[in-house]
Structure formats: structure tokens, C-alpha cells
Short mmCIF file of C-alpha atoms in Angstrom, two decimals:
data_model
loop_
_atom_site.label_atom_id
_atom_site.label_comp_id
_atom_site.label_asym_id
_atom_site.label_seq_id
_atom_site.Cartn_x
_atom_site.Cartn_y
_atom_site.Cartn_z
CA MET Q 189 15.38 8.27 12.41
CA PHE Q 190 11.42 6.62 13.48
CA ILE Q 191 10.19 9.70 13.01
CA LEU Q 192 11.64 10.27 9.33
CA ALA Q 193 10.87 6.67 8.41
CA TYR Q 194 6.87 7.58 8.53
CA PRO Q 195 7.23 9.53 5.60
CA ALA Q 196 9.83 7.47 4.12
CA VAL Q 197 7.40 4.42 4.12
CA MET Q 198 4.56 6.88 2.54
CA ALA Q 199 6.91 7.34 -0.62
CA GLY Q 200 7.71 3.44 -0.73
CA GLY Q 201 10.24 3.15 1.68
CA LEU Q 202 13.46 3.70 -0.60
CA LEU Q 203 14.50 6.73 1.72
CA ILE Q 204 14.96 4.66 4.53
CA ALA Q 205 18.62 3.40 3.79
CA PRO Q 206 20.35 6.91 3.04
CA ILE Q 207 18.86 8.55 6.12
CA MET Q 208 19.79 5.44 8.34
CA ALA Q 209 23.23 5.82 6.84
CA LEU Q 210 23.70 9.31 7.79
CA ALA Q 211 22.01 8.90 11.09
CA ALA Q 212 24.78 6.09 11.97
CA MET Q 213 27.62 7.71 10.30
CA ALA Q 214 26.25 11.07 13.08
CA ILE Q 215 26.43 8.47 15.86
CA THR Q 216 29.70 6.70 15.48
CA PRO Q 217 32.11 6.72 18.22
CA LEU Q 218 35.28 8.19 17.53
CA ARG Q 219 36.94 7.42 20.95
CA PRO Q 220 38.75 4.34 20.64
CA ALA Q 221 37.80 3.58 24.28
CA SER Q 222 34.23 3.59 23.10
CA TRP Q 223 34.80 0.17 21.19
CA ARG Q 224 36.42 -1.77 23.92
CA SER Q 225 32.83 -2.33 25.43
CA VAL Q 226 31.23 -3.79 22.12
CA ASN Q 227 30.67 -7.63 22.57
CA ARG Q 228 32.37 -9.35 19.65
CA ASN Q 229 31.28 -12.76 18.36
CA TRP Q 230 32.92 -14.97 15.82
CA VAL Q 231 29.53 -14.70 14.00
CA MET Q 232 31.02 -11.05 12.67
CA VAL Q 233 33.61 -13.33 10.77
CA PRO Q 234 31.85 -14.94 8.42
CA ALA Q 235 29.17 -12.14 7.93
CA GLY Q 236 31.93 -9.95 6.96
CA LEU Q 237 33.93 -12.51 4.87
CA PHE Q 238 30.24 -12.65 2.94
CA LEU Q 239 30.04 -9.19 2.17
CA VAL Q 240 33.99 -9.07 1.10
CA TRP Q 241 32.99 -12.16 -1.14
CA ALA Q 242 29.80 -10.83 -2.47
CA SER Q 243 32.00 -7.24 -3.56
CA LEU Q 244 34.94 -9.17 -4.99
CA SER Q 245 32.68 -11.16 -6.77
CA PHE Q 246 32.30 -7.99 -9.40
CA LEU Q 247 35.73 -8.66 -10.51
CA TRP Q 248 34.12 -11.83 -12.77
CA SER Q 249 30.67 -9.98 -13.47
CA SER Q 250 29.43 -8.96 -16.64
CA HIS Q 251 27.84 -6.08 -14.85
CA ASP Q 252 30.19 -2.96 -15.34
CA ASP Q 253 28.49 -0.16 -12.40
CA PRO Q 254 29.98 -0.87 -9.21
CA GLN Q 255 27.81 1.15 -6.84
CA GLN Q 256 26.45 -2.01 -5.26
CA ILE Q 257 30.17 -2.36 -3.49
CA PRO Q 258 29.86 0.69 -0.96
CA LYS Q 259 26.51 -0.03 0.00
CA LEU Q 260 27.64 -3.58 1.33
CA LEU Q 261 30.68 -2.84 2.32
CA PHE Q 262 29.69 0.17 4.18
CA GLY Q 263 26.14 0.34 4.16
CA VAL Q 264 25.16 -2.95 5.96
CA PRO Q 265 27.93 -2.05 8.64
CA LEU Q 266 26.09 1.11 9.43
CA TYR Q 267 22.80 -0.23 9.66
CA ALA Q 268 24.14 -2.53 12.67
CA LEU Q 269 26.13 -0.01 14.08
CA PHE Q 270 22.86 1.98 14.28
CA ALA Q 271 20.70 -0.83 15.37
CA TYR Q 272 23.67 -1.74 18.44
CA ARG Q 273 24.12 1.97 19.35
CA VAL Q 274 20.39 3.16 19.21
CA GLY Q 275 19.19 -0.38 20.84
CA GLN Q 276 21.72 0.06 23.61
CA GLN Q 277 20.41 3.31 25.04
CA SER Q 278 18.61 3.83 28.50
CA GLY Q 279 16.92 6.08 30.81
CA ILE Q 280 15.06 8.99 29.30
CA TRP Q 281 16.58 8.97 25.96
CA ARG Q 282 15.22 5.09 25.47
CA ALA Q 283 11.72 6.21 26.74
CA ARG Q 284 12.15 8.92 23.74
CA ILE Q 285 13.06 6.67 21.23
CA GLU Q 286 10.66 4.16 22.15
CA ALA Q 287 7.56 6.54 21.81
CA ALA Q 288 8.99 7.83 18.39
CA LEU Q 289 9.18 4.10 17.52
CA ILE Q 290 5.50 3.66 18.71
CA PHE Q 291 4.56 6.78 16.90
CA PHE Q 292 6.23 5.78 13.70
CA ALA Q 293 4.09 2.18 13.74
CA PHE Q 294 0.64 4.00 14.54
CA GLY Q 295 1.37 6.79 12.09
CA ALA Q 296 2.30 4.46 9.13
CA SER Q 297 -0.46 1.84 10.03
CA LEU Q 298 -2.91 4.87 9.68
CA PHE Q 299 -1.44 6.19 6.71
CA PHE Q 300 -2.15 2.52 4.96
CA PHE Q 301 -5.56 1.93 6.36
CA PHE Q 302 -6.71 5.44 4.87
CA GLU Q 303 -5.11 4.61 1.26
CA ALA Q 304 -6.47 0.98 1.57
CA MET Q 305 -10.21 2.51 2.44
CA THR Q 306 -9.72 5.13 -0.75
CA ASP Q 307 -7.74 3.03 -2.99
CA GLY Q 308 -4.60 4.61 -2.49
CA SER Q 309 -5.87 8.50 -3.37
CA ALA Q 310 -3.12 10.30 -1.74
CA THR Q 311 -0.22 8.38 -3.57
CA LYS Q 312 -2.39 8.44 -6.73
CA ALA Q 313 -2.73 12.28 -6.53
CA PHE Q 314 1.09 12.50 -6.19
CA LYS Q 315 2.04 10.28 -8.51
CA THR Q 316 -0.39 11.76 -11.10
CA GLY Q 317 0.36 15.18 -10.23
CA ALA Q 318 3.79 15.79 -8.82
CA GLU Q 319 5.56 12.69 -11.11
CA GLY Q 320 3.61 13.38 -13.97
CA LEU Q 321 2.26 9.67 -14.19
CA SER Q 322 -0.31 9.10 -16.89
CA GLY Q 323 -1.84 6.33 -18.46
CA ALA Q 324 -4.70 3.79 -18.13
CA ALA Q 325 -6.69 3.72 -14.71
CA HIS Q 326 -5.65 0.16 -14.28
CA ASP Q 327 -1.78 0.85 -14.96
CA ILE Q 328 -1.78 3.73 -12.56
CA GLN Q 329 -3.66 1.67 -9.91
CA PHE Q 330 -0.87 -0.80 -10.53
CA VAL Q 331 1.90 1.63 -10.10
CA VAL Q 332 0.15 2.87 -6.78
CA ASN Q 333 -0.27 -0.44 -5.13
CA ARG Q 334 3.40 -1.18 -5.94
CA SER Q 335 4.84 1.77 -3.87
CA LEU Q 336 2.01 1.08 -1.40
CA GLY Q 337 2.77 -2.60 -0.73
CA HIS Q 338 6.59 -1.95 -0.90
CA GLY Q 339 5.92 0.96 1.82
CA VAL Q 340 3.96 -1.77 4.22
CA ALA Q 341 7.51 -3.61 4.18
CA PRO Q 342 9.36 -1.78 6.93
CA LEU Q 343 5.84 -1.54 8.49
CA LEU Q 344 5.59 -5.36 8.59
CA LEU Q 345 8.93 -5.63 9.82
CA VAL Q 346 9.11 -3.42 12.81
CA GLY Q 347 5.35 -4.05 13.14
CA GLY Q 348 5.67 -7.10 15.41
CA PRO Q 349 8.15 -5.70 18.03
CA ALA Q 350 6.35 -2.53 17.86
CA VAL Q 351 3.02 -4.37 18.92
CA LEU Q 352 4.90 -5.94 21.73
CA LEU Q 353 6.67 -2.52 22.67
CA SER Q 354 2.85 -1.08 22.82
CA TRP Q 355 1.67 -4.12 24.56
CA GLN Q 356 4.07 -3.56 27.42
CA LYS Q 357 3.75 0.62 27.65
CA GLY Q 358 0.23 0.38 26.90
CA GLY Q 359 -1.22 -2.87 27.80
CA PRO Q 360 -3.29 -5.67 25.50
CA LEU Q 361 -5.54 -3.01 24.01
CA LEU Q 362 -2.89 -0.83 22.34
CA GLY Q 363 -0.93 -3.51 21.31
CA GLY Q 364 -4.35 -5.52 19.86
CA ILE Q 365 -5.23 -1.97 17.78
CA LEU Q 366 -1.83 -1.94 16.16
CA ALA Q 367 -1.88 -5.77 15.47
CA ALA Q 368 -4.94 -4.95 13.86
CA LEU Q 369 -3.88 -2.14 11.76
CA VAL Q 370 -0.61 -3.87 10.74
CA LEU Q 371 -2.67 -6.61 9.82
CA MET Q 372 -5.15 -4.46 7.28
CA ALA Q 373 -1.89 -2.90 5.84
CA ALA Q 374 -0.55 -6.61 4.99
CA ALA Q 375 -3.61 -7.58 3.27
CA SER Q 376 -3.97 -4.73 1.44
CA PHE Q 377 -2.61 -3.27 -2.14
CA GLU Q 378 -2.91 -6.52 -3.88
CA MET Q 379 0.66 -7.54 -2.41
CA GLN Q 380 0.27 -11.19 -1.81
CA VAL Q 381 3.83 -11.32 0.00
CA ASN Q 382 2.88 -9.26 2.55
CA ALA Q 383 0.18 -11.53 3.66
CA VAL Q 384 2.58 -14.72 3.72
CA ALA Q 385 5.12 -12.65 5.53
CA LEU Q 386 2.56 -11.61 8.14
CA LEU Q 387 1.11 -15.11 8.33
CA ALA Q 388 4.65 -16.87 8.68
CA GLY Q 389 5.54 -14.07 11.50
CA THR Q 390 2.50 -14.76 13.76
CA LEU Q 391 2.84 -18.43 13.41
CA GLY Q 392 6.49 -18.18 14.38
CA MET Q 393 5.71 -15.66 17.15
CA ALA Q 394 3.26 -18.33 18.91
CA PHE Q 395 5.64 -21.06 18.91
CA ALA Q 396 8.17 -18.53 20.57
CA TRP Q 397 5.62 -17.67 23.16
CA PHE Q 398 6.09 -21.62 24.41
CA PHE Q 399 9.44 -22.22 23.02
CA PRO Q 400 11.51 -19.03 23.00
CA ARG Q 401 14.90 -20.13 22.82
CA GLN Q 402 14.53 -23.45 20.83
CA THR Q 403 12.35 -21.72 18.23
CA VAL Q 404 15.08 -19.02 17.33
CA ALA Q 405 17.78 -21.74 17.15
CA ILE Q 406 15.86 -23.80 14.80
CA THR Q 407 14.55 -21.20 12.55
CA LEU Q 408 17.94 -19.60 11.95
CA GLY Q 409 19.36 -23.01 11.55
CA GLY Q 410 16.55 -24.13 9.17
CA LEU Q 411 17.11 -20.46 7.22
CA ALA Q 412 20.63 -21.40 6.91
CA GLY Q 413 19.68 -25.37 5.08
CA ALA Q 414 17.11 -23.27 2.92
CA VAL Q 415 19.67 -21.08 1.71
CA LEU Q 416 22.44 -24.19 0.95
CA ALA Q 417 19.64 -26.15 -0.63
CA MET Q 418 17.43 -23.54 -2.62
CA PRO Q 419 18.73 -24.69 -6.07
CA LEU Q 420 18.46 -28.24 -5.42
CA VAL Q 421 15.14 -28.36 -3.66
CA LEU Q 422 13.10 -25.48 -5.46
CA PRO Q 423 13.11 -27.16 -9.16
CA ASN Q 424 11.75 -30.18 -7.65
CA LEU Q 425 9.09 -28.46 -5.44
CA ILE Q 426 8.10 -26.39 -8.52
CA GLY Q 427 7.40 -29.79 -10.56
CA LEU Q 428 5.03 -30.86 -7.75
CA ILE Q 429 2.78 -28.20 -8.64
CA PRO Q 430 -0.02 -29.93 -10.83
CA GLU Q 431 -0.80 -28.12 -14.04
CA GLY Q 432 -4.48 -27.08 -12.91
CA ALA Q 433 -3.12 -25.40 -9.97
CA ARG Q 434 -1.12 -23.12 -11.89
CA GLU Q 435 -3.69 -21.66 -14.15
CA VAL Q 436 -5.66 -20.70 -11.18
CA LEU Q 437 -2.34 -18.69 -9.86
CA PRO Q 438 -2.16 -14.96 -10.13
CA LEU Q 439 -0.24 -13.81 -12.96
CA SER Q 440 2.54 -12.82 -11.16
CA TRP Q 441 3.07 -16.14 -9.35
CA VAL Q 442 3.17 -17.67 -12.66
CA TRP Q 443 5.82 -15.24 -13.74
CA ARG Q 444 7.77 -15.93 -10.57
CA ILE Q 445 7.82 -19.64 -10.89
CA GLU Q 446 9.31 -19.11 -14.23
CA ILE Q 447 11.68 -16.88 -13.08
CA TRP Q 448 12.96 -19.48 -10.41
CA THR Q 449 13.35 -22.44 -13.14
CA PHE Q 450 15.48 -20.02 -15.53
CA ALA Q 451 17.56 -18.96 -12.32
CA SER Q 452 18.12 -22.15 -10.72
CA GLU Q 453 19.26 -23.72 -14.12
CA THR Q 454 21.57 -20.83 -14.58
CA VAL Q 455 22.86 -21.31 -11.07
CA TRP Q 456 24.98 -24.51 -12.49
CA GLN Q 457 26.63 -22.75 -15.23
CA SER Q 458 28.84 -21.29 -12.50
CA PRO Q 459 27.99 -23.14 -8.74
CA TRP Q 460 31.25 -22.45 -7.10
CA PHE Q 461 31.96 -18.78 -7.58
CA GLY Q 462 29.02 -17.38 -9.42
CA HIS Q 463 28.18 -15.13 -12.16
CA GLY Q 464 29.43 -12.22 -10.06
CA LEU Q 465 27.60 -9.25 -8.31
CA ASP Q 466 24.82 -7.93 -10.07
CA ALA Q 467 25.22 -10.38 -13.11
CA SER Q 468 21.39 -10.93 -12.76
CA ARG Q 469 20.91 -7.64 -14.46
CA ASN Q 470 22.62 -8.43 -17.35
CA PHE Q 471 21.03 -12.20 -18.17
CA GLN Q 472 18.57 -11.70 -21.53
CA ALA Q 473 16.34 -14.01 -22.18
CA ASP Q 474 12.64 -13.94 -22.48
CA ILE Q 475 9.61 -16.64 -21.66
CA GLU Q 476 5.96 -17.10 -22.36
CA ILE Q 477 3.58 -16.97 -19.85
CA PRO Q 478 -0.15 -16.80 -20.41
CA GLY Q 479 -0.94 -13.74 -22.74
CA TYR Q 480 2.53 -12.57 -22.30
CA GLU Q 481 6.13 -12.18 -23.17
CA VAL Q 482 8.29 -11.27 -20.46
CA SER Q 483 12.00 -11.33 -19.24
CA ALA Q 484 13.05 -14.56 -17.73
CA LEU Q 485 15.28 -12.69 -15.08
CA PRO Q 486 13.99 -9.35 -14.24
CA LEU Q 487 16.82 -7.63 -12.64
CA HIS Q 488 17.16 -10.08 -9.78
CA PRO Q 489 15.76 -13.82 -9.43
CA HIS Q 490 13.04 -12.64 -6.73
CA ASN Q 491 14.32 -15.25 -4.35
CA ALA Q 492 17.51 -14.21 -2.71
CA ALA Q 493 18.75 -17.68 -1.93
CA LEU Q 494 18.97 -18.06 -5.54
CA HIS Q 495 20.23 -14.39 -5.90
CA VAL Q 496 23.15 -15.30 -3.35
CA TRP Q 497 23.90 -18.62 -5.29
CA LEU Q 498 23.66 -17.21 -8.86
CA GLU Q 499 25.81 -13.97 -8.61
CA THR Q 500 28.58 -15.41 -5.69
CA GLY Q 501 28.17 -19.13 -5.99
CA LEU Q 502 28.64 -21.87 -3.08
CA VAL Q 503 31.28 -19.95 -1.48
CA GLY Q 504 28.77 -16.55 -0.94
CA ALA Q 505 25.96 -19.21 -0.20
CA GLY Q 506 28.37 -21.38 2.40
CA LEU Q 507 29.36 -18.05 4.39
CA LEU Q 508 25.77 -16.69 4.58
CA ALA Q 509 24.74 -20.09 6.06
CA ILE Q 510 27.61 -20.20 8.26
CA ALA Q 511 26.75 -16.70 9.46
CA LEU Q 512 23.07 -17.54 10.16
CA ILE Q 513 24.04 -20.89 12.06
CA GLY Q 514 26.19 -18.69 14.29
CA LEU Q 515 23.67 -15.84 14.63
CA GLY Q 516 21.20 -18.57 15.86
CA GLU Q 517 23.85 -20.09 18.50
CA ARG Q 518 24.52 -16.74 19.78
CA LEU Q 519 20.92 -15.42 20.35
CA ASN Q 520 20.29 -19.04 21.81
CA ALA Q 521 22.88 -18.99 24.41
CA ALA Q 522 22.31 -15.00 25.34
CA LYS Q 523 21.51 -15.25 29.38
CA SER Q 524 19.35 -12.10 29.01
CA LEU Q 525 17.06 -12.91 26.07
CA THR Q 526 13.63 -12.09 27.22
CA LYS Q 527 10.22 -13.90 25.75
CA PHE Q 528 9.18 -10.50 24.11
CA GLN Q 529 12.42 -10.49 22.30
CA ALA Q 530 12.50 -14.32 21.34
CA MET Q 531 8.87 -13.34 19.87
CA ALA Q 532 10.29 -10.34 18.10
CA ILE Q 533 13.29 -12.07 16.72
CA ILE Q 534 11.45 -14.66 15.31
CA TRP Q 535 8.79 -12.01 13.84
CA VAL Q 536 11.63 -10.39 12.21
CA VAL Q 537 13.73 -13.24 10.79
CA LEU Q 538 10.66 -14.94 9.28
CA VAL Q 539 9.10 -11.69 7.98
CA TYR Q 540 12.16 -10.44 6.29
CA ALA Q 541 12.76 -14.55 4.91
CA SER Q 542 9.42 -14.37 3.34
CA LEU Q 543 9.97 -11.01 1.72
CA LEU Q 544 13.11 -12.41 0.54
CA LEU Q 545 12.29 -15.49 -0.60
CA PHE Q 546 9.23 -14.63 -2.63
CA SER Q 547 9.86 -10.97 -3.69
CA TYR Q 548 12.92 -9.06 -3.40
CA GLY Q 549 16.42 -9.36 -4.21
CA ALA Q 550 19.26 -9.89 -1.91
CA TRP Q 551 21.28 -6.56 -2.03
CA GLN Q 552 18.16 -4.03 -1.88
CA GLU Q 553 19.52 -1.67 0.56
CA TRP Q 554 16.03 -0.14 1.51
CA HIS Q 555 14.90 -3.46 3.11
CA GLN Q 556 18.15 -3.88 4.79
CA GLY Q 557 17.92 -0.51 6.57
CA ALA Q 558 14.30 -1.58 7.36
CA VAL Q 559 15.62 -4.76 8.90
CA ALA Q 560 18.12 -2.35 11.18
CA LEU Q 561 15.11 -0.44 12.65
CA ALA Q 562 13.39 -3.65 13.25
CA THR Q 563 16.32 -4.81 14.98
CA THR Q 564 16.68 -1.54 17.16
CA ALA Q 565 13.37 -2.53 18.29
CA VAL Q 566 13.72 -5.83 19.15
CA LEU Q 567 16.56 -4.51 21.42
CA LEU Q 568 14.17 -2.12 23.21
CA LEU Q 569 12.54 -5.06 24.31
CA ARG Q 570 15.25 -6.26 27.07
CA SER Q 571 13.32 -5.45 29.81
CA GLY Q 572 11.83 -8.53 31.61
CA LYS Q 573 12.35 -12.03 32.90
CA SER Q 574 14.90 -13.86 30.83
CA VAL Q 575 13.94 -17.07 29.59
#
């Protein structure tokens, strides 16, 4: 899976989810005895109910394509199963998985280094030659950067745990080289959200170095609070932005602010149960930003908390918040938690939260698969003294 993830991120990351789902089905234990050793926790209940509620909300959605339902009900459990089964390996197979993980991180980082140095020449050649992309040079470069920027997201999620694992196996030099390559990838391709995610993950890891358990619990609890408060707090925060500051923001961020404003207002049209799964795709409204007329809600709100509120209401947001709090409690209480694991957990949580709260939709399966890859890497960091 880690080896196949390398060409998958070169193509933008979308292939990660189907490959991982197939891999998880291939390693699903069939004997009942295999499931008796699974450590069940109450956090699985609200998490499972959240997936079920989101799927049930399709019943009152204006969107008529139910393809998201199997992706939620079967895809997410399969990604979790993959992370658990692979992350629990030991002996020679664990060593092989660790080697494949480090190969993926270095291979993907070097590919993005090459693309950053050549203005995406390989991706541009593929899209213009194989896919027939044409148009003005600026428009082609935008599509190339968008594909490469999306591909960097899985690398970012896996990057923190991979750096720590490289440090464990090869020393500070190996880990430092990989960290520099991941940093360059995050700062390239004109996708600012990747740089924001890297900054958040780095600061979180620094806190986790000194206060590992406390940082894990506070971060997940704070994230749960952010999910619940998002439609209340975000409009007020937007209102605090001075008009002059908006004028110097990149156009994509100006558009995003308008999307968040529209989505926050739309939430209150159906606050308890939401508008239904994928209903965001059916909202038709146009807004004005400097020089352009654009969609007020292009596919989703580009903020996962607003996305959950908009489509599943307070019930969905509440279940998700309870699951996050439970996960924080479970991780904080884990007796075997190591410092490197705590740092890796914080990295994955903050990077993923940044990507979801500033850019991506809540239901996109490709980044769910990428989180499972990163979770697998976290589980492989279990050697060392517990904190």
C-alpha cells in the first residue's frame, strides 16, 4: 500500500482510497477468533452513529446520487481496519512495512522537489499529452499546481510520523533531510493551506515534546469545541477582518471567506437535522468578488465543520464532537503511549484539521485514506519508553 501510494500522490492522491479499500478487504480476518482480541472502546459508538446519521440524512437531501453512502458506511471502517491490522504487525513484516513507509515519504518528497524546481514539468507533460489539457499557459499552470497541491496533502499527513520513524531508524540526519523535503513540498505549488497545515503540525509537535499526554487531550477536546461552535464563531471572526486587509488577501481566500459566510447563514435554515447528505452540491447562488462572479457554494463549504453542520445539523456535529472527545480521552489514558507517538498523533490531527477547516470537504474519501496511512505510521512508532 505504501509503495502504491507513491504513484498515487503523483496523480493527485485520488487513487489512495480505492487501493486501500481493496487492501483492507484482502486482509480482513475471517475467523471469529481473530476479532476477540480487538480492544473495543466506547468511542467507536458515537463515531459509528455519526457515519450512520450522515448516511440517513440522505433521506431528506435534495441531492439524488447516493454514492456517498457506501463510501461512508464501508469505506471509513475499511480504512480504519487497514490502519489497525497493518500497524499491529511485528518482526520482519513490521520492518518491511517501515521500509516501505520511509520509501514512500522520500520518493514522494523527491518527486515534489523535482516538480517544484521545474514548474511541474512532469505533471504538465502528462496533462497536456495524455489528458489533452489545453488553453492559456496560466490556466494550464493552475491545473498543474492544483493537482500537485492535492498530492502534497497525503505526503503532509504521513510526513510527520515518517520523519520521526526515519529519525528512529537512521538518526537525526535522515529525519532532518526528510523534514526539509516535506517543508519544501508544503511551501510549493501556490496552495497556502498546505503551508498552514505544516506550521500547525510543527507547533503542535513542539508542545507534544514537552507535554505529550496533555497536548493530545487538549487538542482533540479543542477540535471538538471548534466543530460545535463553528457556525456561531466563524461569522464573527470574519466580521473582525478589516476591509483593507481583505483587499490584500489572495483571491482564493477572499472567495473562501464569502463561501463561509454564505454556508454559515444557510446552516440556520435547518439547524437540527441539516439539509441532508451532499445537499451542498445543490445550492445554487452567485456572489461577487473583485472582478468575478462566482458560486457561493462550489460543491461544499471548504470547511469540514460547516459541511457537517450544513448537511447533518446539530445531531451530526454533536456526535462528531463526542467521538473526538472520546478519542482524546482514550489516547490520553493509553499506558503504552510513547513521546514520538504523541508527537505524531498531534501532527496528524492538526495537519488534517487544517486541511479540512480551510479547504477540503468532510466526505472526500481520498484524504480519509491518507489519514489511515498516517495512522498506520503512528502505530509503527510504538517502540520506546511510554510517557
